[in-house]
Coordinates of C-alpha atoms in Angstrom, one line a residue:
M1 CA 145.3 1.5 19.8
N2 CA 144.1 -1.7 18.5
S3 CA 146.7 -4.1 19.8
T4 CA 144.8 -5.4 22.6
A5 CA 143.5 -8.7 21.1
I6 CA 142.6 -11.6 23.4
T7 CA 144.4 -14.9 23.1
P8 CA 142.3 -17.6 21.6
N9 CA 140.4 -19.9 23.8
T10 CA 141.1 -17.9 26.8
L11 CA 138.1 -15.7 27.0
R12 CA 137.1 -14.5 30.4
P13 CA 133.5 -13.9 31.4
E14 CA 133.8 -10.1 31.2
E15 CA 135.4 -10.5 27.7
V16 CA 132.4 -12.7 26.7
V17 CA 130.0 -10.0 27.7
E18 CA 132.0 -7.4 25.8
L19 CA 131.8 -9.5 22.6
V20 CA 128.0 -9.9 23.2
F21 CA 127.6 -6.2 23.7
L22 CA 129.5 -5.5 20.4
A23 CA 127.4 -8.0 18.4
C24 CA 124.2 -6.3 19.8
L25 CA 125.7 -3.0 18.8
V26 CA 126.2 -4.2 15.2
V27 CA 122.4 -5.2 14.9
V28 CA 121.3 -1.7 16.3
I29 CA 123.7 0.3 14.2
I30 CA 122.6 -1.3 10.9
F31 CA 118.9 -1.5 11.7
G32 CA 118.7 2.1 12.8
N33 CA 120.7 3.6 10.0
V34 CA 119.0 1.4 7.3
M35 CA 115.6 2.9 8.7
V36 CA 116.9 6.3 8.0
C37 CA 118.0 5.7 4.5
L38 CA 114.6 3.7 3.7
A39 CA 112.7 6.7 5.3
F40 CA 114.5 9.1 3.0
A41 CA 114.1 6.9 -0.2
T42 CA 110.6 5.5 0.2
V43 CA 108.4 7.7 2.4
G44 CA 107.4 10.8 0.4
D45 CA 109.4 13.9 -0.5
R46 CA 109.1 15.7 2.9
L47 CA 112.4 14.4 3.8
K48 CA 114.2 15.4 0.7
T49 CA 115.9 18.4 1.9
I50 CA 119.4 19.7 1.4
T51 CA 120.3 18.8 5.1
N52 CA 118.8 15.3 4.8
Y53 CA 121.0 14.4 1.8
F54 CA 124.0 14.8 4.1
V55 CA 122.2 13.0 7.0
I56 CA 121.8 10.0 4.7
N57 CA 125.5 10.2 3.6
L58 CA 126.2 10.2 7.5
A59 CA 123.8 7.2 8.0
T60 CA 125.9 5.5 5.1
S61 CA 129.1 5.9 6.9
D62 CA 127.5 4.6 10.1
I63 CA 126.2 1.5 8.3
L64 CA 129.9 0.9 7.2
V65 CA 130.7 0.9 10.8
G66 CA 128.1 -1.6 11.5
V67 CA 128.9 -3.8 8.6
F68 CA 132.8 -3.7 8.5
S69 CA 134.4 -1.8 11.5
V70 CA 132.6 -3.3 14.6
P71 CA 132.8 -7.1 13.2
F72 CA 136.5 -6.5 12.5
W73 CA 137.0 -5.2 16.0
I74 CA 135.0 -8.3 17.4
W75 CA 137.4 -10.3 15.4
V76 CA 140.4 -8.5 17.1
R77 CA 139.1 -8.8 20.6
A78 CA 138.3 -12.5 20.0
G79 CA 141.9 -13.0 19.3
D80 CA 141.3 -14.6 16.0
L81 CA 142.8 -11.5 13.7
Q82 CA 146.5 -11.5 13.7
L83 CA 147.8 -8.0 14.3
N84 CA 149.9 -6.5 11.4
S85 CA 148.1 -8.9 8.9
K86 CA 146.5 -7.5 5.7
A87 CA 143.1 -8.0 7.2
Y88 CA 144.0 -5.9 10.1
Y89 CA 145.3 -3.0 8.0
V90 CA 141.9 -3.1 6.1
F91 CA 140.1 -2.9 9.3
I92 CA 142.1 0.3 10.4
A93 CA 141.5 1.7 7.0
F94 CA 137.7 1.2 7.2
D95 CA 137.8 2.7 10.7
I96 CA 139.4 5.8 9.4
L97 CA 137.1 6.0 6.4
S98 CA 134.0 6.0 8.6
G99 CA 135.3 8.3 11.1
T100 CA 136.5 10.7 8.6
M101 CA 133.2 10.7 6.7
S102 CA 131.2 11.3 9.8
I103 CA 133.0 14.3 10.9
L104 CA 133.0 15.7 7.3
N105 CA 129.4 15.3 6.8
L106 CA 128.7 16.9 10.2
T107 CA 131.0 19.8 8.9
V108 CA 129.1 20.2 5.7
I109 CA 125.8 20.1 7.6
S110 CA 126.9 22.8 10.0
L111 CA 128.1 24.9 7.0
E112 CA 124.8 24.4 5.3
R113 CA 122.7 25.3 8.4
M114 CA 124.8 28.4 8.7
Y115 CA 124.0 29.3 5.1
A116 CA 120.3 28.5 5.4
V117 CA 120.1 30.9 8.4
R118 CA 122.3 33.6 7.2
F119 CA 121.3 33.7 3.5
P120 CA 117.8 32.0 3.1
A121 CA 117.0 33.2 -0.3
K122 CA 120.3 31.9 -1.9
H123 CA 120.0 28.7 0.3
R124 CA 116.7 27.9 -1.5
N125 CA 118.3 28.4 -4.9
I126 CA 121.0 25.8 -4.0
Q127 CA 118.2 23.3 -3.1
R128 CA 116.7 23.8 -6.8
Q129 CA 120.0 23.4 -8.7
K130 CA 121.2 20.2 -6.8
W131 CA 124.7 20.3 -8.3
P132 CA 126.3 22.0 -5.2
I133 CA 124.8 19.2 -3.0
H134 CA 126.2 16.5 -5.3
T135 CA 129.7 18.2 -5.3
A136 CA 129.9 18.4 -1.6
L137 CA 128.6 14.8 -1.3
G138 CA 131.3 13.7 -3.7
L139 CA 134.0 15.8 -1.9
T140 CA 133.3 14.0 1.5
W141 CA 133.8 10.6 0.0
C142 CA 137.1 11.7 -2.0
I143 CA 138.6 13.3 1.2
S144 CA 137.7 10.3 3.4
L145 CA 139.1 7.8 1.0
I146 CA 142.3 9.8 0.8
M147 CA 142.7 9.9 4.5
A148 CA 142.0 6.2 4.7
G149 CA 144.6 5.5 2.0
T150 CA 147.3 7.5 3.9
Y151 CA 147.3 5.0 6.6
Y152 CA 149.3 2.6 4.3
I153 CA 152.0 5.4 4.0
K154 CA 152.5 5.1 7.6
V155 CA 152.5 1.2 7.5
F156 CA 155.2 1.0 4.8
Y157 CA 157.3 4.3 5.6
R158 CA 156.9 4.5 9.3
W159 CA 155.5 8.1 9.2
H160 CA 156.1 9.2 12.7
Y161 CA 153.7 12.3 12.4
Y162 CA 150.8 10.5 10.8
T163 CA 148.7 10.2 13.9
V164 CA 149.0 14.1 14.7
M165 CA 148.3 14.7 10.9
V166 CA 145.1 12.6 11.1
V167 CA 143.9 14.1 14.3
S168 CA 144.4 17.6 13.2
L169 CA 142.9 17.3 9.6
A170 CA 140.1 14.8 10.5
F171 CA 139.1 16.1 13.9
G172 CA 140.8 19.3 15.0
F173 CA 140.1 21.5 11.8
P174 CA 136.5 20.3 11.1
T175 CA 135.6 20.8 14.8
T176 CA 136.8 24.3 14.5
V177 CA 134.7 24.9 11.5
I178 CA 131.7 23.3 13.2
I179 CA 132.1 25.7 16.3
G180 CA 132.5 28.7 14.0
S181 CA 129.4 27.9 12.0
Y182 CA 127.2 27.5 15.2
I183 CA 128.5 30.7 16.6
V184 CA 127.3 32.3 13.4
I185 CA 124.0 30.5 13.5
F186 CA 123.1 31.6 16.9
S187 CA 124.4 35.2 16.6
T188 CA 122.1 35.5 13.6
A189 CA 119.2 34.2 15.4
R190 CA 119.7 36.4 18.2
K191 CA 120.1 39.4 16.0
H192 CA 116.7 38.8 14.3
V193 CA 115.2 37.8 17.6
M194 CA 113.4 34.7 15.8
K195 CA 110.9 36.9 14.2
R196 CA 110.4 34.9 11.1
K197 CA 108.7 31.5 11.0
R198 CA 111.3 30.3 8.5
L199 CA 114.1 31.3 10.8
Q200 CA 112.5 29.4 13.6
K201 CA 112.2 26.2 11.5
E202 CA 115.9 26.6 10.3
I203 CA 117.0 27.0 13.9
K204 CA 115.2 24.2 15.1
L205 CA 116.9 21.9 12.6
A206 CA 120.1 23.4 13.5
V207 CA 119.6 22.4 17.2
M208 CA 118.8 18.9 16.2
I209 CA 122.1 18.7 14.2
G210 CA 123.8 20.4 17.0
I211 CA 122.8 17.5 19.4
V212 CA 124.2 15.0 16.8
I213 CA 127.5 16.8 16.7
I214 CA 127.7 17.1 20.6
L215 CA 127.2 13.4 20.7
F216 CA 129.9 12.9 18.1
L217 CA 132.5 15.0 19.9
L218 CA 131.7 13.3 23.4
C219 CA 132.1 9.8 21.8
W220 CA 135.1 10.5 19.6
S221 CA 137.2 12.9 21.5
P222 CA 138.5 10.1 24.0
F223 CA 139.4 8.1 21.0
F224 CA 141.5 10.7 19.4
L225 CA 143.0 11.8 22.6
M226 CA 144.2 8.4 23.5
N227 CA 145.7 7.8 20.0
V228 CA 147.7 10.9 20.4
L229 CA 148.9 9.8 23.9
L230 CA 149.8 6.3 23.0
E231 CA 151.7 7.6 20.1
Y232 CA 153.8 10.5 21.5
C233 CA 153.3 10.9 25.3
P234 CA 156.1 9.3 27.5
C235 CA 153.2 8.4 30.0
K236 CA 151.7 6.0 27.6
K237 CA 152.8 3.1 29.7
M238 CA 150.6 4.4 32.6
I239 CA 147.4 4.2 30.4
S240 CA 145.7 0.8 31.3
T241 CA 144.8 -1.5 28.3
K242 CA 141.5 -1.7 30.0
F243 CA 140.5 1.7 28.7
I244 CA 141.1 0.9 25.1
P245 CA 138.1 -1.3 24.7
L246 CA 135.8 1.3 26.6
V247 CA 137.1 4.0 24.2
K248 CA 136.6 1.8 21.1
F249 CA 133.1 0.9 22.2
L250 CA 132.1 4.5 23.1
H251 CA 133.2 5.7 19.6
Y252 CA 131.5 2.8 17.9
S253 CA 128.3 3.4 19.8
N254 CA 128.0 6.9 18.3
S255 CA 126.9 5.2 15.1
M256 CA 123.7 3.9 16.8
M257 CA 122.7 7.4 18.4
N258 CA 121.8 9.5 15.4
P259 CA 118.7 7.6 14.2
C260 CA 117.5 8.0 17.9
V261 CA 118.0 11.8 17.8
Y262 CA 116.2 12.1 14.4
A263 CA 113.3 10.1 15.9
Y264 CA 113.2 12.2 19.0
R265 CA 113.7 15.8 17.5
N266 CA 112.3 15.5 13.9
S267 CA 108.7 14.9 13.4
D268 CA 109.1 14.0 9.7
F269 CA 111.6 11.3 10.5
R270 CA 109.4 10.0 13.3
S271 CA 106.4 9.8 11.1
A272 CA 108.4 8.0 8.4
F273 CA 109.8 5.4 10.8
K274 CA 106.3 4.6 12.2
K275 CA 105.2 4.1 8.6
L276 CA 108.0 1.9 7.7
L277 CA 107.5 -0.3 10.9
C278 CA 103.7 -0.6 10.2
R279 CA 104.7 -1.8 6.7
W280 CA 106.6 -4.6 8.2
F281 CA 104.6 -5.3 11.4
P282 CA 100.9 -5.1 11.9
C283 CA 99.8 -1.9 13.9
D284 CA 97.0 0.6 14.2
Y285 CA 98.9 3.7 13.0
K286 CA 97.4 5.2 9.8
G287 CA 99.1 8.5 9.8
R288 CA 96.7 10.3 12.1
R289 CA 99.7 12.3 13.4
D290 CA 100.7 13.2 9.9
R291 CA 97.3 14.6 9.2
T292 CA 97.2 16.5 12.4
S293 CA 100.5 18.0 11.9
S294 CA 99.7 18.9 8.3
F295 CA 96.5 20.7 8.9
R296 CA 98.0 22.6 12.0
S297 CA 101.0 23.6 9.8
I298 CA 98.8 25.2 7.0
G299 CA 98.5 28.6 8.6
S300 CA 102.3 28.8 9.5
Q301 CA 103.3 27.5 6.1
N302 CA 101.2 30.1 4.6
S303 CA 102.7 33.0 6.7
E304 CA 106.1 31.7 5.4
L305 CA 104.9 32.1 1.7
A306 CA 103.7 35.5 2.7
E307 CA 107.0 36.6 3.9
D308 CA 108.6 35.6 0.5
D309 CA 105.8 37.1 -1.5
S310 CA 107.3 40.6 -1.6
E311 CA 106.2 41.1 -5.2
G312 CA 102.6 40.0 -4.6
K313 CA 102.9 37.1 -6.8
Y314 CA 100.6 34.8 -4.8
T315 CA 97.0 35.0 -3.7
Y316 CA 95.8 33.6 -0.4
E317 CA 94.2 30.6 -2.5
T318 CA 97.2 29.8 -4.4
K319 CA 99.5 30.0 -1.2
L320 CA 97.1 27.6 0.4
K321 CA 97.1 25.2 -2.6
T322 CA 100.9 25.4 -2.7
R323 CA 101.0 24.1 0.9
L324 CA 98.5 21.3 0.2
N325 CA 100.3 20.2 -3.0
S326 CA 103.4 19.6 -0.9
L327 CA 101.7 17.0 1.1
E328 CA 102.1 13.4 0.5
P329 CA 99.7 11.9 -1.9
N330 CA 98.3 9.3 0.5
Q331 CA 97.4 12.3 3.0
N332 CA 93.8 13.4 2.9
R333 CA 93.8 17.0 1.5
I334 CA 91.4 19.5 2.7
L335 CA 91.4 22.7 0.9
F336 CA 89.7 25.7 2.6
Q337 CA 90.3 29.3 3.2
E338 CA 90.5 30.6 6.8
L339 CA 89.4 34.3 6.1
N340 CA 86.1 34.8 4.2
G341 CA 86.8 32.0 1.7
V342 CA 84.6 29.5 -0.1
H343 CA 84.9 26.1 1.4
E344 CA 86.3 23.5 -1.1
N345 CA 87.2 19.8 -0.6
G346 CA 89.9 17.9 -2.2
S347 CA 90.0 14.1 -1.6
A348 CA 87.8 14.5 1.3
T349 CA 84.0 14.9 1.7
P350 CA 82.5 17.4 4.0
V351 CA 79.4 16.5 5.9
Q352 CA 77.5 19.2 7.6
Q353 CA 76.6 18.7 11.4
D354 CA 73.8 20.4 13.3
N355 CA 76.4 22.0 15.7
G356 CA 78.1 24.2 13.2
L357 CA 81.0 21.6 12.6
L358 CA 82.1 19.9 9.3
L359 CA 82.9 16.4 9.8
H360 CA 85.4 15.3 7.0
Q361 CA 85.4 11.7 5.5
D362 CA 87.8 10.1 3.1
S363 CA 86.7 8.1 0.1
N364 CA 86.2 5.0 2.3
G365 CA 83.8 7.1 4.6
D366 CA 86.2 7.0 7.5
A367 CA 86.2 10.1 9.7
V368 CA 89.3 12.3 9.1
G369 CA 88.9 15.6 10.9
I370 CA 86.6 18.4 12.2
L371 CA 86.3 22.0 10.9
R372 CA 84.4 24.6 12.9
Q373 CA 82.5 27.2 11.1
I374 CA 83.8 30.6 12.3
N375 CA 81.4 32.9 10.5
P376 CA 77.8 32.1 9.1
P377 CA 76.8 33.0 5.5
K378 CA 75.4 36.5 5.1
P379 CA 71.6 36.5 4.4
G380 CA 70.7 37.0 0.6
K381 CA 74.2 36.4 -0.7
K382 CA 76.0 33.5 -2.2
K383 CA 76.8 31.1 0.6
Q384 CA 80.4 31.7 1.9
L385 CA 81.7 29.7 4.7
S386 CA 84.9 30.2 6.7
F387 CA 86.3 27.3 8.8
V388 CA 89.2 26.7 11.1
F389 CA 90.6 23.2 11.7
V390 CA 89.7 21.9 15.1
S391 CA 91.1 18.3 15.6
T392 CA 91.3 15.0 14.0
V393 CA 88.8 12.3 14.8

């Protein structure tokens, strides 16, 4: 599959273009996936969910593709890497490692999404314990390293059935598990008719991961299929060698797609990416979208807490405080009750306006947002105010 090296000093214009595209691919893969890892590690705790631990593991395998696999392939295509050399064998092993890591992470994520939708209470217990997450992460690495190591069995012992074994274990079986998991996810969603807010959130995340999985299958299926054809099919001589670079570029390009999906489909990742970029480059973004999404989600988050409050452990105020305490420290917190509650302020200072609005200011005096009074205080009684969030300023 990788025996299409170009003879040194005979690069044609189209081959130069291919190498330039591959070099650009390296930059995009590394930049995008490093952004994902930095967002997870440095921008608050909102991204530290069970799913995102495996997303980071997936990003790590994609970084390996950008650092090792694609540069080695450039070396092969430039004709400077001798086929059947030790360096070439290392390249193939890294290719197998990164590919197996990707599909195993997607498999584990699919199972985790299925568990979250099917057994939400047990899923929350797993997030508190952590050890199942660490065990699953360790297993993905161990299995991937074993699969990569078995390549040397083929090299030294001429294992004829090696390719079909790798395709079956590293692609066929995981794909079957993924499809089965998503059948359970959407059948459960259909059964409950998406009544619960938490279920809606889990399904939305499952859809995002589903897009990542579909892109993976589209990009990697031609690669695995061509490997099988070249190894066993009598018609392999009919397969043009021009298709091999296209297939390799397609499956390598999958490593740059995932950060784009996260940015497009996940508001938390999108917000984290903006914050990171504004740390490195001057910009006017100050987290306005975060404040808007945080305020607007207070009501929905409280309703989620209410669904879990079967024993009446929480009052409305403690539910509201629970939501606000989960916000990032640098976000302006406004504590208020929506139903006949006494207005309180956290780090923001309310300023009464003549038109019945409250203009909230942060500690620097900058306008943060507007609350609208929805019922006036009753005459002769202690002032009680109720407000609903209107918009950011």
